[in-house]
Tab-separated table of C-alpha atoms and ligand atoms in Angstrom:
chain	number	residue	atom	x	y	z
A	105	VAL	CA	91.438	142.517	140.824
A	106	ALA	CA	89.587	139.256	140.330
A	107	SER	CA	91.888	136.441	139.279
A	108	ARG	CA	91.416	134.150	136.344
A	109	SER	CA	91.702	130.410	136.715
A	110	THR	CA	93.800	128.853	134.003
A	111	ILE	CA	92.739	125.653	132.259
A	112	SER	CA	94.902	123.853	129.731
A	113	THR	CA	93.797	121.587	126.950
A	114	GLN	CA	95.004	120.547	123.506
A	115	VAL	CA	92.072	121.801	121.425
A	116	ALA	CA	89.684	124.537	122.591
A	117	ILE	CA	86.349	124.195	120.821
A	118	VAL	CA	84.037	127.198	120.842
A	119	GLY	CA	80.450	126.063	120.288
A	120	GLY	CA	78.555	122.997	121.445
A	121	GLY	CA	76.415	122.314	118.389
A	122	PRO	CA	76.784	119.205	116.256
A	123	ALA	CA	80.092	120.320	114.655
A	124	GLY	CA	81.899	121.122	117.915
A	125	LEU	CA	80.508	118.137	119.790
A	126	LEU	CA	81.387	115.700	117.004
A	127	LEU	CA	84.919	117.078	116.690
A	128	SER	CA	85.439	116.747	120.439
A	129	HIS	CA	84.080	113.179	120.335
A	130	LEU	CA	86.402	112.199	117.460
A	131	LEU	CA	89.406	113.813	119.149
A	132	ARG	CA	88.721	111.933	122.383
A	133	ARG	CA	88.701	108.662	120.445
A	134	SER	CA	92.124	109.596	119.072
A	135	GLY	CA	93.444	110.350	122.556
A	136	ILE	CA	93.393	114.139	122.103
A	137	ASP	CA	92.004	116.393	124.854
A	138	SER	CA	89.544	119.136	124.116
A	139	VAL	CA	87.193	121.465	125.974
A	140	VAL	CA	83.877	122.551	124.461
A	141	LEU	CA	82.532	125.986	125.449
A	142	GLU	CA	78.870	126.783	124.797
A	143	LEU	CA	77.020	130.063	125.393
A	144	ARG	CA	73.620	128.500	125.871
A	145	ASP	CA	72.495	125.929	128.383
A	146	ARG	CA	72.113	122.198	127.834
A	147	GLU	CA	68.337	122.426	127.526
A	148	TYR	CA	68.620	124.880	124.628
A	149	ALA	CA	71.137	122.689	122.824
A	150	ILE	CA	68.828	119.700	122.988
A	151	LYS	CA	65.604	121.533	122.143
A	152	ARG	CA	66.775	123.610	119.184
A	153	VAL	CA	64.785	122.540	116.136
A	154	ARG	CA	66.868	122.059	113.004
A	155	ALA	CA	66.961	119.910	109.884
A	156	GLY	CA	66.574	116.191	109.807
A	157	VAL	CA	68.385	114.513	106.922
A	158	LEU	CA	71.725	112.716	107.242
A	159	GLU	CA	73.662	111.885	104.101
A	160	GLU	CA	74.822	108.308	103.717
A	161	ASP	CA	78.418	109.142	104.692
A	162	ALA	CA	77.308	111.210	107.702
A	163	ALA	CA	75.243	108.281	108.994
A	164	ARG	CA	78.138	105.900	108.327
A	165	LEU	CA	80.590	108.090	110.230
A	166	LEU	CA	78.290	108.436	113.244
A	167	THR	CA	77.818	104.677	113.256
A	168	GLU	CA	81.554	103.970	113.003
A	169	VAL	CA	82.311	106.157	116.013
A	170	GLY	CA	79.760	104.592	118.327
A	171	LEU	CA	76.874	106.996	117.774
A	172	GLY	CA	74.658	104.800	115.629
A	173	ASP	CA	72.465	102.916	118.123
A	174	ARG	CA	69.477	105.242	118.256
A	175	LEU	CA	70.032	106.414	114.699
A	176	HIS	CA	69.439	102.859	113.472
A	177	LYS	CA	66.593	102.190	115.882
A	178	GLU	CA	64.638	105.435	115.680
A	179	GLY	CA	65.899	106.956	112.439
A	180	GLN	CA	64.374	105.991	109.115
A	181	ARG	CA	66.313	105.074	106.022
A	182	HIS	CA	64.866	106.858	102.992
A	183	ASP	CA	65.631	105.448	99.572
A	184	GLY	CA	64.269	108.353	97.544
A	185	ILE	CA	62.273	111.577	97.457
A	186	TYR	CA	59.367	112.982	95.482
A	187	LEU	CA	59.652	116.024	93.256
A	188	GLN	CA	56.309	117.625	92.501
A	189	TYR	CA	55.433	120.237	89.894
A	190	ALA	CA	52.418	121.107	87.762
A	191	GLY	CA	50.355	119.067	90.225
A	192	VAL	CA	52.117	115.775	89.473
A	193	ARG	CA	54.360	113.889	91.911
A	194	HIS	CA	57.456	112.154	90.529
A	195	HIS	CA	59.467	109.616	92.483
A	196	ILE	CA	63.266	109.793	92.416
A	197	PRO	CA	64.441	106.339	93.556
A	198	PHE	CA	67.915	107.054	94.968
A	199	ARG	CA	68.780	103.499	95.777
A	200	GLU	CA	67.849	102.177	92.363
A	201	LEU	CA	69.666	105.037	90.660
A	202	VAL	CA	72.892	105.278	92.636
A	203	GLY	CA	72.726	102.550	95.305
A	204	ARG	CA	72.653	105.073	98.143
A	205	SER	CA	70.177	106.353	100.721
A	206	VAL	CA	69.784	109.048	103.365
A	207	TRP	CA	68.648	108.843	106.997
A	208	LEU	CA	65.865	110.860	108.548
A	209	TYR	CA	67.184	111.595	112.022
A	210	SER	CA	66.953	115.085	113.399
A	211	GLN	CA	69.852	117.297	114.393
A	212	GLN	CA	68.429	117.449	117.922
A	213	GLU	CA	68.802	113.692	118.208
A	214	VAL	CA	72.372	113.802	116.884
A	215	VAL	CA	73.173	116.468	119.488
A	216	LYS	CA	71.502	114.417	122.233
A	217	ASP	CA	73.551	111.334	121.330
A	218	LEU	CA	76.753	113.387	121.322
A	219	ILE	CA	76.021	115.001	124.699
A	220	GLU	CA	75.281	111.585	126.181
A	221	ALA	CA	78.604	110.258	124.881
A	222	HIS	CA	80.412	113.256	126.387
A	223	ASP	CA	78.678	112.782	129.728
A	224	ALA	CA	79.510	109.072	129.734
A	225	ALA	CA	83.174	109.868	129.029
A	226	GLY	CA	83.240	112.373	131.886
A	227	THR	CA	83.957	115.309	129.566
A	228	PRO	CA	80.697	117.276	129.436
A	229	PRO	CA	80.673	120.561	127.506
A	230	ARG	CA	80.874	123.758	129.595
A	231	TYR	CA	77.482	125.410	129.220
A	232	SER	CA	76.302	128.981	129.840
A	233	VAL	CA	79.707	130.573	129.385
A	234	SER	CA	79.905	134.283	128.531
A	235	ASP	CA	82.310	137.021	127.452
A	236	MET	CA	84.435	134.787	125.279
A	237	GLN	CA	87.502	136.374	123.747
A	238	LEU	CA	90.180	134.782	121.564
A	239	ASP	CA	93.850	135.791	121.779
A	240	ASN	CA	97.264	134.720	120.466
A	241	LEU	CA	95.841	133.044	117.392
A	242	VAL	CA	98.994	133.549	115.339
A	243	ASP	CA	101.866	133.771	117.819
A	244	GLY	CA	102.238	132.048	121.167
A	245	SER	CA	99.628	129.807	122.757
A	246	PRO	CA	96.085	130.482	121.644
A	247	THR	CA	93.777	131.327	124.533
A	248	VAL	CA	90.083	131.702	125.026
A	249	ARG	CA	89.081	133.912	127.929
A	250	PHE	CA	85.571	133.384	129.219
A	251	SER	CA	83.362	133.633	132.276
A	252	GLN	CA	81.127	131.011	133.761
A	253	GLY	CA	78.904	131.857	136.688
A	254	ARG	CA	80.927	134.405	138.678
A	255	GLU	CA	84.267	132.924	137.716
A	256	ASP	CA	86.664	134.082	135.021
A	257	PHE	CA	88.770	131.581	133.114
A	258	GLU	CA	91.600	131.455	130.668
A	259	LEU	CA	91.654	128.359	128.472
A	260	ILE	CA	95.074	127.765	126.945
A	261	ALA	CA	95.320	125.369	124.009
A	262	ASP	CA	97.413	124.343	121.018
A	263	PHE	CA	94.536	125.156	118.660
A	264	VAL	CA	91.175	126.914	118.798
A	265	VAL	CA	88.249	125.652	116.723
A	266	GLY	CA	85.374	127.967	115.843
A	267	ALA	CA	82.216	125.871	115.861
A	268	ASP	CA	80.055	128.713	117.113
A	269	GLY	CA	77.830	129.325	114.134
A	270	ALA	CA	77.140	132.327	111.955
A	271	HIS	CA	76.887	134.799	114.847
A	272	GLY	CA	79.702	133.500	117.026
A	273	VAL	CA	82.910	135.190	118.217
A	274	CYS	CA	85.390	133.111	116.218
A	275	ARG	CA	84.994	134.298	112.648
A	276	PRO	CA	85.046	137.981	113.749
A	277	SER	CA	88.381	137.213	115.459
A	278	ILE	CA	89.915	136.866	111.988
A	279	PRO	CA	91.006	140.348	110.796
A	280	GLU	CA	88.992	141.672	107.851
A	281	THR	CA	92.159	141.838	105.761
A	282	ASN	CA	92.680	138.092	106.228
A	283	LYS	CA	89.359	136.879	104.871
A	284	LYS	CA	86.938	137.292	102.031
A	285	THR	CA	83.245	136.642	102.475
A	286	TYR	CA	80.590	135.782	99.905
A	287	THR	CA	76.842	136.092	100.416
A	288	ARG	CA	73.565	135.642	98.597
A	289	GLU	CA	70.250	136.744	100.105
A	290	TYR	CA	66.998	135.137	98.998
A	291	PRO	CA	63.811	137.185	98.746
A	292	PHE	CA	61.870	134.614	100.783
A	293	GLY	CA	62.004	132.434	103.847
A	294	TRP	CA	60.506	129.168	105.084
A	295	LEU	CA	57.607	128.924	107.448
A	296	GLY	CA	58.220	125.599	109.194
A	297	ILE	CA	55.909	123.589	111.428
A	298	LEU	CA	56.135	120.475	113.544
A	299	ALA	CA	52.822	118.688	114.029
A	300	HIS	CA	51.581	115.684	115.959
A	301	VAL	CA	50.347	113.725	112.971
A	302	LYS	CA	51.437	110.650	111.081
A	303	PRO	CA	53.231	111.718	107.875
A	304	SER	CA	50.947	111.601	104.849
A	305	THR	CA	53.812	110.349	102.698
A	306	ASP	CA	56.415	107.595	102.847
A	307	GLU	CA	59.205	109.821	101.499
A	308	LEU	CA	59.859	113.574	101.489
A	309	ILE	CA	57.936	115.695	99.001
A	310	TYR	CA	59.555	118.786	97.463
A	311	ALA	CA	56.898	120.736	95.571
A	312	LEU	CA	57.042	123.709	93.236
A	313	HIS	CA	53.615	125.330	93.020
A	314	GLU	CA	52.480	128.555	91.364
A	315	ARG	CA	51.983	129.960	94.860
A	316	GLY	CA	55.477	128.947	95.957
A	317	PHE	CA	57.504	126.072	97.324
A	318	ALA	CA	56.123	123.569	99.850
A	319	MET	CA	57.652	120.553	101.455
A	320	HIS	CA	56.525	117.563	103.485
A	321	SER	CA	59.159	116.048	105.771
A	322	MET	CA	58.840	114.032	108.961
A	323	ARG	CA	60.471	113.266	112.269
A	324	SER	CA	58.817	109.959	113.229
A	325	ASN	CA	55.700	107.908	112.612
A	326	SER	CA	53.721	110.409	114.643
A	327	VAL	CA	55.476	113.732	113.978
A	328	SER	CA	55.433	115.541	110.639
A	329	ARG	CA	57.587	118.496	109.584
A	330	LEU	CA	56.285	120.762	106.827
A	331	TYR	CA	57.492	123.957	105.181
A	332	LEU	CA	56.034	126.771	103.062
A	333	GLN	CA	57.874	129.424	101.080
A	334	VAL	CA	56.782	132.798	102.473
A	335	ASP	CA	57.932	136.397	102.458
A	336	PRO	CA	60.804	136.600	104.977
A	337	HIS	CA	59.100	139.564	106.687
A	338	GLU	CA	55.795	137.718	107.013
A	339	ASN	CA	54.209	138.099	110.446
A	340	ILE	CA	53.805	134.607	111.872
A	341	ALA	CA	50.851	135.801	113.974
A	342	GLU	CA	48.929	136.085	110.715
A	343	TRP	CA	49.416	132.396	110.023
A	344	SER	CA	46.775	130.521	111.992
A	345	ASP	CA	47.069	126.746	112.060
A	346	GLU	CA	44.136	126.528	109.688
A	347	ARG	CA	45.662	128.948	107.208
A	348	ILE	CA	48.918	126.946	107.242
A	349	TRP	CA	47.170	123.636	106.596
A	350	ASP	CA	45.001	125.189	103.867
A	351	GLU	CA	48.057	126.565	102.089
A	352	LEU	CA	49.909	123.248	102.441
A	353	ASP	CA	46.834	121.526	101.001
A	354	ILE	CA	46.890	123.791	97.962
A	355	ARG	CA	50.619	123.542	97.271
A	356	LEU	CA	51.103	119.851	98.065
A	357	GLY	CA	47.749	118.589	96.781
A	358	THR	CA	47.496	115.954	94.080
A	359	PRO	CA	44.348	114.125	92.965
A	360	GLY	CA	43.358	111.280	95.296
A	361	TRP	CA	45.881	112.198	98.007
A	362	THR	CA	44.993	113.641	101.415
A	363	LEU	CA	47.216	115.657	103.700
A	364	GLU	CA	46.382	114.623	107.268
A	365	ARG	CA	46.222	117.494	109.756
A	366	GLY	CA	47.279	117.453	113.385
A	367	GLU	CA	48.163	119.670	116.306
A	368	ILE	CA	50.928	122.117	115.396
A	369	PHE	CA	53.374	122.346	118.309
A	370	ASP	CA	56.171	124.396	116.758
A	371	LYS	CA	55.958	127.206	114.214
A	372	SER	CA	58.659	129.550	112.934
A	373	ILE	CA	59.810	131.610	109.947
A	374	THR	CA	63.453	131.401	108.873
A	375	PRO	CA	64.978	133.761	106.317
A	376	MET	CA	67.252	132.152	103.727
A	377	HIS	CA	70.719	133.042	102.618
A	378	SER	CA	74.032	131.607	101.475
A	379	PHE	CA	77.342	132.590	103.008
A	380	VAL	CA	80.993	131.524	102.748
A	381	SER	CA	84.030	132.874	104.570
A	382	ASP	CA	87.400	132.113	102.973
A	383	PRO	CA	89.806	130.866	104.321
A	384	MET	CA	88.533	128.577	107.082
A	385	ARG	CA	91.790	129.017	108.965
A	386	TYR	CA	93.649	131.885	110.586
A	387	GLY	CA	96.881	130.899	112.338
A	388	LYS	CA	95.875	128.363	114.972
A	389	LEU	CA	92.151	129.037	114.597
A	390	PHE	CA	90.114	126.688	112.410
A	391	LEU	CA	86.468	127.234	111.484
A	392	ILE	CA	83.985	124.382	111.079
A	393	GLY	CA	80.272	124.315	110.229
A	394	ASP	CA	78.062	127.412	110.201
A	395	SER	CA	80.843	129.668	111.503
A	396	ALA	CA	82.379	129.383	108.031
A	397	HIS	CA	79.408	128.800	105.737
A	398	ILE	CA	75.630	128.841	105.522
A	399	VAL	CA	73.576	127.110	102.840
A	400	PRO	CA	69.887	127.667	102.140
A	401	PRO	CA	67.936	124.769	103.662
A	402	THR	CA	66.629	123.192	100.424
A	403	GLY	CA	68.237	119.746	100.297
A	404	ALA	CA	69.210	119.786	104.001
A	405	LYS	CA	72.974	120.120	103.624
A	406	GLY	CA	73.901	122.385	106.567
A	407	LEU	CA	74.239	119.706	109.235
A	408	ASN	CA	76.006	117.336	106.843
A	409	LEU	CA	78.546	120.008	105.897
A	410	ALA	CA	79.214	120.719	109.562
A	411	LEU	CA	79.794	117.042	110.347
A	412	ALA	CA	82.051	116.679	107.286
A	413	ASP	CA	84.168	119.671	108.384
A	414	ALA	CA	84.512	118.258	111.901
A	415	SER	CA	85.560	114.864	110.581
A	416	TYR	CA	88.134	116.300	108.173
A	417	LEU	CA	89.632	118.681	110.723
A	418	HIS	CA	89.874	115.785	113.168
A	419	ASP	CA	91.989	113.868	110.648
A	420	GLY	CA	94.361	116.808	110.249
A	421	LEU	CA	94.695	117.306	113.996
A	422	ALA	CA	95.188	113.589	114.615
A	423	ALA	CA	98.022	113.507	112.035
A	424	TRP	CA	99.646	116.555	113.662
A	425	TYR	CA	99.450	115.086	117.153
A	426	GLY	CA	100.423	111.648	115.847
A	427	ASN	CA	103.707	112.390	114.099
A	428	GLY	CA	103.912	116.135	113.541
A	429	ASP	CA	102.508	115.857	110.009
A	430	GLU	CA	101.199	119.359	109.251
A	431	ARG	CA	99.887	118.724	105.782
A	432	GLY	CA	96.366	117.829	106.854
A	433	LEU	CA	96.051	121.127	108.718
A	434	ASP	CA	97.663	123.047	105.860
A	435	GLU	CA	95.232	121.549	103.351
A	436	TYR	CA	92.187	121.822	105.591
A	437	SER	CA	90.841	125.165	104.409
A	438	GLU	CA	91.424	124.752	100.693
A	439	LYS	CA	90.063	121.219	100.439
A	440	SER	CA	87.085	121.943	102.696
A	441	LEU	CA	86.192	125.020	100.676
A	442	GLU	CA	86.290	123.095	97.406
A	443	ARG	CA	83.754	120.742	98.932
A	444	VAL	CA	81.746	123.611	100.444
A	445	TRP	CA	81.337	125.306	97.053
A	446	LYS	CA	80.110	122.089	95.459
A	447	ILE	CA	77.462	121.902	98.128
A	448	GLN	CA	76.687	125.607	97.793
A	449	HIS	CA	76.002	124.787	94.169
A	450	PHE	CA	73.661	121.917	95.068
A	451	SER	CA	71.736	123.986	97.622
A	452	THR	CA	71.483	126.962	95.259
A	453	TRP	CA	70.372	124.707	92.416
A	454	MET	CA	67.648	123.048	94.511
A	455	THR	CA	66.530	126.419	95.873
A	456	ARG	CA	66.328	128.102	92.468
A	457	MET	CA	64.622	125.134	90.864
A	458	LEU	CA	61.884	124.867	93.498
A	459	HIS	CA	60.962	128.400	94.666
A	460	ARG	CA	59.008	131.195	93.031
A	461	PHE	CA	61.394	134.066	92.391
A	462	ASP	CA	59.535	136.134	89.863
A	463	GLU	CA	56.867	137.518	92.153
A	464	SER	CA	59.358	139.340	94.315
A	465	GLY	CA	61.541	140.114	91.349
A	466	SER	CA	64.952	139.766	92.947
A	467	PHE	CA	66.330	137.214	90.559
A	468	GLY	CA	63.797	137.335	87.774
A	469	GLN	CA	62.808	140.236	85.574
A	470	ALA	CA	59.342	140.782	86.976
A	471	ASP	CA	59.776	144.450	87.738
A	472	GLY	CA	56.332	145.334	86.493
A	473	ALA	CA	57.784	147.290	83.576
A	474	ASN	CA	57.360	144.424	81.171
A	475	PRO	CA	54.389	142.140	81.902
A	476	ASP	CA	55.810	139.508	79.520
A	477	ASN	CA	58.535	138.876	82.092
A	478	VAL	CA	56.055	137.743	84.715
A	479	ASP	CA	56.095	133.970	85.101
A	480	PHE	CA	58.985	133.535	82.669
A	481	ASP	CA	61.245	132.109	85.386
A	482	HIS	CA	58.480	129.810	86.562
A	483	HIS	CA	58.105	128.257	83.124
A	484	VAL	CA	61.865	127.836	82.848
A	485	GLN	CA	61.722	125.989	86.181
A	486	LEU	CA	59.005	123.699	84.871
A	487	GLY	CA	61.130	123.021	81.793
A	488	GLN	CA	64.059	122.188	84.038
A	489	LEU	CA	62.038	119.873	86.297
A	490	ARG	CA	60.515	118.068	83.317
A	491	GLN	CA	63.925	117.448	81.775
A	492	LEU	CA	65.265	116.206	85.077
A	493	CYS	CA	62.415	113.807	85.839
A	494	GLU	CA	62.193	112.469	82.286
A	495	SER	CA	65.848	111.497	82.248
A	496	GLU	CA	67.366	108.642	84.209
A	497	ARG	CA	70.706	110.437	84.101
A	498	GLY	CA	69.071	113.639	85.313
A	499	MET	CA	67.493	111.842	88.244
A	500	ALA	CA	70.721	109.985	88.987
A	501	HIS	CA	72.549	113.297	89.153
A	502	LEU	CA	70.105	114.593	91.745
A	503	ALA	CA	70.274	111.298	93.649
A	504	GLU	CA	74.058	111.401	93.747
A	505	ARG	CA	74.166	114.946	95.034
A	506	TYR	CA	71.311	114.559	97.538
A	507	THR	CA	72.691	111.414	99.131
A	508	GLY	CA	75.991	113.241	99.457
A	509	LEU	CA	79.590	113.616	98.400
A	510	PRO	CA	82.059	111.347	100.173
A	511	PHE	CA	83.461	112.881	103.360
A	512	LEU	CA	87.060	114.069	102.931
A	513	ARG	CA	89.719	112.008	104.712
A	514	TYR	CA	93.330	112.846	105.575
A	515	PRO	CA	95.522	111.167	104.638
A	516	SER	CA	93.361	110.490	101.616
A	517	ALA	CA	92.829	106.901	100.524
A	518	GLU	CA	94.724	107.151	97.223
B	602	LIG	C1	64.145	118.872	106.232
B	602	LIG	C2	64.670	120.110	105.922
B	602	LIG	C3	65.171	120.338	104.673
B	602	LIG	O1	65.707	121.523	104.370
B	602	LIG	C4	65.129	119.361	103.695
B	602	LIG	O2	65.609	119.637	102.462
B	602	LIG	C5	64.622	118.146	103.998
B	602	LIG	C6	64.121	117.902	105.270
B	602	LIG	C7	63.595	118.606	107.561
B	602	LIG	O3	63.635	119.502	108.415
B	602	LIG	O4	63.105	117.513	107.792
């Protein structure tokens, strides 16, 4: 019988994405040991293309904990966005409206900075682990069994944190009778590209067009990121570079403005859905980030939610290790979920306001039986967008939500 090596730590973190890596970083700064286990290899973690917007509080937190150098050098502060509909582009000036901004800095870069900090501290994540299994989550010492190379390990900890995303092992370790899940599927996905071309806009453009949603984002002065609403079952092979640029031209076009084209070096289609698992705790297991909730990408909240969870759970753990105060851990799930549902609302609102639903009929009434129903939802959307952009309070509401809710802190400031 092969033997298992035993490793002990205070907090076992399953998943080496931004949530798990940030939590481990924050714990280290508070003098708390943790071990991060990651299924994939380092290369994958660094190369995985994800969103690129940091809320003001997310950027502030990263800066406060020593992760702000490259963010401030290479990231770009954005003081607003454009909303476009009926062929007209409207500016929403966040900073003027609510005195806040966001930072364009991609998730890959955040992950890179975190990995570098872990390497420098001599606590690199354990990559390419397999066969993870969680035990003793309620009674005794929680353990994570796993293999790495040809060796089998048993990681014994005070707590286990599930930071392993929507398809990880942690959430399924919570018995069905101890959780309730909520989902919403969308009848479309996003075709996303990265291209070697200077952005054709100074700030992000979110556009509702008769043919569907389109968006212009960016990664740097020479890399643009663009998205198109498509059928989630669309075959990407049928989207040549030229067809993509032509469609972006149609949906993003306004008189006198040109969309510059460049070499597309990444192309993918992502389906969209919302998901929440309640509670975010089971015994000594805590869930953070995508393992507990997924938001549709419109408004770029996923990464920010994950960082907020990690920060808040850190506070609870630090209080527990500091003086045995359990309240932060006891409140973690309920308070996080209150915040999660607010952000689910924002992401759902942005998604419903900016995508065509009626063609596929899932949310609208366009079932073909009554032709009057066709386009009804679209005109309601235009009414909504007009009201929003014609009202300073409407725009301020969007600005407040987009730039982000304050991160939760324990103990809270009041
Ligand atoms: C990006 C993605 C989003 O979902 C969004 O709302 C804004 C920007 C991006 O990838 O840059």
